[in-house]
mmCIF file of C-alpha atoms in Angstrom:
data_model
loop_
_atom_site.group_PDB
_atom_site.id
_atom_site.type_symbol
_atom_site.label_atom_id
_atom_site.label_comp_id
_atom_site.label_asym_id
_atom_site.label_seq_id
_atom_site.Cartn_x
_atom_site.Cartn_y
_atom_site.Cartn_z
ATOM 1 C CA UNK R 1 -68.918 5.147 54.840
ATOM 2 C CA UNK R 2 -71.022 4.940 57.722
ATOM 3 C CA UNK R 3 -74.179 6.636 58.131
ATOM 4 C CA UNK R 4 -73.835 9.771 60.278
ATOM 5 C CA UNK R 5 -76.404 10.897 62.588
ATOM 6 C CA UNK R 6 -78.334 13.975 61.845
ATOM 7 C CA UNK R 7 -77.926 15.486 65.186
ATOM 8 C CA UNK R 8 -74.709 16.805 66.035
ATOM 9 C CA UNK R 9 -72.895 15.381 68.842
ATOM 10 C CA UNK R 10 -70.698 16.869 71.274
ATOM 11 C CA UNK R 11 -67.722 14.789 70.389
ATOM 12 C CA UNK R 12 -68.074 15.640 66.807
ATOM 13 C CA UNK R 13 -68.390 19.164 67.169
ATOM 14 C CA UNK R 14 -64.977 19.178 69.119
ATOM 15 C CA UNK R 15 -63.432 16.952 66.425
ATOM 16 C CA UNK R 16 -64.715 19.521 63.645
ATOM 17 C CA UNK R 17 -63.451 22.458 65.514
ATOM 18 C CA UNK R 18 -60.128 20.714 65.743
ATOM 19 C CA UNK R 19 -60.040 19.880 62.245
ATOM 20 C CA UNK R 20 -61.129 23.485 61.327
ATOM 21 C CA UNK R 21 -58.032 24.757 63.395
ATOM 22 C CA UNK R 22 -55.942 22.285 61.818
ATOM 23 C CA UNK R 23 -57.083 23.092 58.240
ATOM 24 C CA UNK R 24 -56.656 26.746 59.015
ATOM 25 C CA UNK R 25 -53.092 26.142 60.423
ATOM 26 C CA UNK R 26 -52.280 24.257 57.206
ATOM 27 C CA UNK R 27 -53.775 27.230 55.016
ATOM 28 C CA UNK R 28 -51.885 29.582 57.053
ATOM 29 C CA UNK R 29 -48.627 27.381 56.565
ATOM 30 C CA UNK R 30 -49.493 27.012 53.001
ATOM 31 C CA UNK R 31 -49.845 30.735 52.505
ATOM 32 C CA UNK R 32 -46.635 31.399 54.142
ATOM 33 C CA UNK R 33 -44.697 28.642 52.105
ATOM 34 C CA UNK R 34 -46.337 30.196 49.160
ATOM 35 C CA UNK R 35 -45.140 33.736 50.001
ATOM 36 C CA UNK R 36 -41.869 31.990 50.328
ATOM 37 C CA UNK R 37 -41.912 30.331 47.151
ATOM 38 C CA UNK R 38 -43.074 33.339 45.369
ATOM 39 C CA UNK R 39 -39.974 35.246 47.028
ATOM 40 C CA UNK R 40 -37.693 32.445 46.079
ATOM 41 C CA UNK R 41 -39.013 32.666 42.489
ATOM 42 C CA UNK R 42 -38.543 36.403 42.320
ATOM 43 C CA UNK R 43 -34.985 35.683 43.996
ATOM 44 C CA UNK R 44 -34.263 33.080 41.127
ATOM 45 C CA UNK R 45 -35.587 35.442 38.521
ATOM 46 C CA UNK R 46 -32.965 38.134 39.769
ATOM 47 C CA UNK R 47 -30.163 35.524 39.983
ATOM 48 C CA UNK R 48 -30.983 34.353 36.403
ATOM 49 C CA UNK R 49 -30.780 37.877 35.119
ATOM 50 C CA UNK R 50 -27.655 38.336 37.034
ATOM 51 C CA UNK R 51 -26.278 35.255 35.749
ATOM 52 C CA UNK R 52 -27.105 36.209 32.275
ATOM 53 C CA UNK R 53 -25.330 39.726 32.612
ATOM 54 C CA UNK R 54 -22.174 37.919 34.245
ATOM 55 C CA UNK R 55 -22.157 35.418 31.218
ATOM 56 C CA UNK R 56 -22.297 38.342 28.967
ATOM 57 C CA UNK R 57 -19.593 40.123 30.770
ATOM 58 C CA UNK R 58 -17.392 36.876 30.882
ATOM 59 C CA UNK R 59 -17.877 36.698 27.113
ATOM 60 C CA UNK R 60 -16.718 40.177 26.602
ATOM 61 C CA UNK R 61 -13.902 39.599 28.908
ATOM 62 C CA UNK R 62 -12.884 36.351 27.051
ATOM 63 C CA UNK R 63 -13.028 38.110 23.716
ATOM 64 C CA UNK R 64 -10.867 41.012 24.979
ATOM 65 C CA UNK R 65 -8.388 38.477 26.490
ATOM 66 C CA UNK R 66 -8.418 36.685 23.174
ATOM 67 C CA UNK R 67 -7.487 39.844 21.259
ATOM 68 C CA UNK R 68 -4.831 40.796 23.672
ATOM 69 C CA UNK R 69 -3.295 37.357 23.584
ATOM 70 C CA UNK R 70 -3.400 37.723 19.647
ATOM 71 C CA UNK R 71 -1.726 41.076 20.109
ATOM 72 C CA UNK R 72 0.929 39.714 22.704
ATOM 73 C CA UNK R 73 1.679 36.840 20.057
ATOM 74 C CA UNK R 74 2.254 39.555 17.431
ATOM 75 C CA UNK R 75 4.523 41.684 19.692
ATOM 76 C CA UNK R 76 6.548 38.670 20.677
ATOM 77 C CA UNK R 77 7.231 37.769 17.142
ATOM 78 C CA UNK R 78 8.307 41.428 16.388
ATOM 79 C CA UNK R 79 10.365 41.220 19.267
ATOM 80 C CA UNK R 80 12.163 38.147 18.390
ATOM 81 C CA UNK R 81 12.784 39.531 14.878
ATOM 82 C CA UNK R 82 14.201 42.744 16.326
ATOM 83 C CA UNK R 83 16.334 40.760 18.553
ATOM 84 C CA UNK R 84 17.509 39.040 15.674
ATOM 85 C CA UNK R 85 18.255 42.331 13.642
ATOM 86 C CA UNK R 86 19.945 43.580 16.781
ATOM 87 C CA UNK R 87 22.198 40.577 16.910
ATOM 88 C CA UNK R 88 23.031 41.189 13.123
ATOM 89 C CA UNK R 89 23.727 44.813 13.674
ATOM 90 C CA UNK R 90 25.981 43.969 16.530
ATOM 91 C CA UNK R 91 28.214 41.807 14.297
ATOM 92 C CA UNK R 92 28.216 44.569 11.788
ATOM 93 C CA UNK R 93 29.134 47.195 14.412
ATOM 94 C CA UNK R 94 31.869 44.736 15.692
ATOM 95 C CA UNK R 95 33.233 44.605 12.202
ATOM 96 C CA UNK R 96 33.194 48.136 11.447
ATOM 97 C CA UNK R 97 34.736 48.908 14.905
ATOM 98 C CA UNK R 98 37.572 46.502 14.100
ATOM 99 C CA UNK R 99 38.366 48.268 10.725
ATOM 100 C CA UNK R 100 38.164 51.702 12.770
ATOM 101 C CA UNK R 101 40.660 50.189 15.237
ATOM 102 C CA UNK R 102 42.789 49.188 12.219
ATOM 103 C CA UNK R 103 42.457 52.595 10.655
ATOM 104 C CA UNK R 104 43.306 54.388 13.813
ATOM 105 C CA UNK R 105 46.394 52.026 14.057
ATOM 106 C CA UNK R 106 47.388 53.076 10.791
ATOM 107 C CA UNK R 107 46.674 56.865 11.170
ATOM 108 C CA UNK R 108 48.903 56.492 14.470
ATOM 109 C CA UNK R 109 51.584 54.921 12.186
ATOM 110 C CA UNK R 110 51.649 57.471 9.514
ATOM 111 C CA UNK R 111 51.520 60.273 12.027
ATOM 112 C CA UNK R 112 54.650 58.813 13.975
ATOM 113 C CA UNK R 113 56.373 58.556 10.388
ATOM 114 C CA UNK R 114 55.437 62.124 9.719
ATOM 115 C CA UNK R 115 56.672 63.212 13.084
ATOM 116 C CA UNK R 116 60.040 61.355 12.385
ATOM 117 C CA UNK R 117 60.360 62.907 9.097
ATOM 118 C CA UNK R 118 59.576 66.460 10.794
ATOM 119 C CA UNK R 119 62.183 65.892 13.298
ATOM 120 C CA UNK R 120 64.749 64.787 10.779
ATOM 121 C CA UNK R 121 64.061 67.817 8.614
ATOM 122 C CA UNK R 122 64.022 70.104 11.525
ATOM 123 C CA UNK R 123 67.188 68.706 12.639
ATOM 124 C CA UNK R 124 68.861 69.115 9.197
ATOM 125 C CA UNK R 125 67.624 72.874 9.163
ATOM 126 C CA UNK R 126 69.031 73.127 12.417
ATOM 127 C CA UNK R 127 72.555 71.820 11.207
ATOM 128 C CA UNK R 128 72.411 73.599 7.964
ATOM 129 C CA UNK R 129 71.275 76.918 9.805
ATOM 130 C CA UNK R 130 74.439 76.943 11.583
ATOM 131 C CA UNK R 131 76.501 76.798 8.147
ATOM 132 C CA UNK R 132 74.042 78.635 5.967
ATOM 133 C CA UNK R 133 72.092 81.138 8.137
ATOM 134 C CA UNK R 134 69.622 82.156 5.342
ATOM 135 C CA UNK R 135 67.519 78.905 5.331
ATOM 136 C CA UNK R 136 64.864 78.052 7.721
ATOM 137 C CA UNK R 137 63.589 74.759 8.580
ATOM 138 C CA UNK R 138 60.268 75.273 6.784
ATOM 139 C CA UNK R 139 61.906 76.230 3.629
ATOM 140 C CA UNK R 140 64.109 72.873 4.020
ATOM 141 C CA UNK R 141 60.955 70.881 4.689
ATOM 142 C CA UNK R 142 59.400 72.157 1.466
ATOM 143 C CA UNK R 143 62.633 71.363 -0.616
ATOM 144 C CA UNK R 144 62.433 67.905 0.635
ATOM 145 C CA UNK R 145 59.099 67.144 -0.270
ATOM 146 C CA UNK R 146 59.257 69.063 -3.600
ATOM 147 C CA UNK R 147 62.432 66.994 -4.460
ATOM 148 C CA UNK R 148 60.477 63.632 -3.452
ATOM 149 C CA UNK R 149 57.649 64.551 -5.607
ATOM 150 C CA UNK R 150 59.922 65.453 -8.546
ATOM 151 C CA UNK R 151 61.590 61.946 -8.317
ATOM 152 C CA UNK R 152 58.199 60.395 -8.317
ATOM 153 C CA UNK R 153 57.116 62.188 -11.300
ATOM 154 C CA UNK R 154 60.293 61.899 -13.212
ATOM 155 C CA UNK R 155 60.129 58.778 -15.761
ATOM 156 C CA UNK R 156 63.863 58.112 -15.426
ATOM 157 C CA UNK R 157 63.370 57.241 -11.705
ATOM 158 C CA UNK R 158 60.390 54.967 -12.328
ATOM 159 C CA UNK R 159 61.076 51.284 -12.095
ATOM 160 C CA UNK R 160 60.180 50.117 -15.591
ATOM 161 C CA UNK R 161 61.662 47.438 -17.702
ATOM 162 C CA UNK R 162 64.561 48.800 -19.774
ATOM 163 C CA UNK R 163 62.777 48.575 -23.157
ATOM 164 C CA UNK R 164 59.706 50.838 -21.719
ATOM 165 C CA UNK R 165 62.212 53.381 -20.527
ATOM 166 C CA UNK R 166 63.684 53.402 -24.034
ATOM 167 C CA UNK R 167 60.254 53.654 -25.703
ATOM 168 C CA UNK R 168 59.428 56.554 -23.313
ATOM 169 C CA UNK R 169 62.596 58.323 -23.994
ATOM 170 C CA UNK R 170 62.391 58.199 -27.700
ATOM 171 C CA UNK R 171 58.821 59.260 -27.537
ATOM 172 C CA UNK R 172 59.559 62.300 -25.459
ATOM 173 C CA UNK R 173 62.352 63.254 -27.867
ATOM 174 C CA UNK R 174 60.104 63.090 -30.764
ATOM 175 C CA UNK R 175 57.343 65.112 -28.932
ATOM 176 C CA UNK R 176 60.159 67.774 -28.143
ATOM 177 C CA UNK R 177 61.400 68.005 -31.638
ATOM 178 C CA UNK R 178 57.898 68.155 -33.229
ATOM 179 C CA UNK R 179 56.216 69.782 -30.560
ATOM 180 C CA UNK R 180 53.165 67.787 -30.367
ATOM 181 C CA UNK R 181 52.234 64.629 -28.598
ATOM 182 C CA UNK R 182 52.633 61.280 -30.059
ATOM 183 C CA UNK R 183 50.395 58.405 -29.028
ATOM 184 C CA UNK R 184 51.982 55.114 -28.890
ATOM 185 C CA UNK R 185 50.460 52.385 -31.189
ATOM 186 C CA UNK R 186 47.833 50.233 -29.591
ATOM 187 C CA UNK R 187 49.353 46.638 -29.379
ATOM 188 C CA UNK R 188 47.027 43.782 -29.034
ATOM 189 C CA UNK R 189 47.789 41.517 -26.475
ATOM 190 C CA UNK R 190 47.560 37.897 -27.449
#
């Protein structure tokens, strides 16, 4: 560097003053920028803390979502099983409904037969009442059913092979003569 003179010159003093003002402006700007930087650092710290909290909240939400998705998958599986069971039970109900319908039709048929029989018996009672006033339709109906039952119980009216009728008749005669039941021999079928 060049040697500076020891005496201050007027031009140098002005330059020094300008330099000093310029340095003060730079320092002032640096202080302002430093304050801004410190503010931004504080803001960054706050943003970092907020981001950390948000990440924790998001992790909790994701965990809850995964749990709920597992629950939904479980419920979906149960729903599919229930739908299969419902379809199976509907098929069973349809089958039972068909059986019930057939039973109702059979009951209607039996009821119609009973009504025809009652009408027939009542008609006979009415016809016989004119010729025999001592009988009422209820007695005739009871006689009709008792005769029908007696015919069912009478072994001679049963449709058995001739040999079985003969054996039964012989057994019945022996039982009546001796007064005790005779059991037929147990024949082995080959």
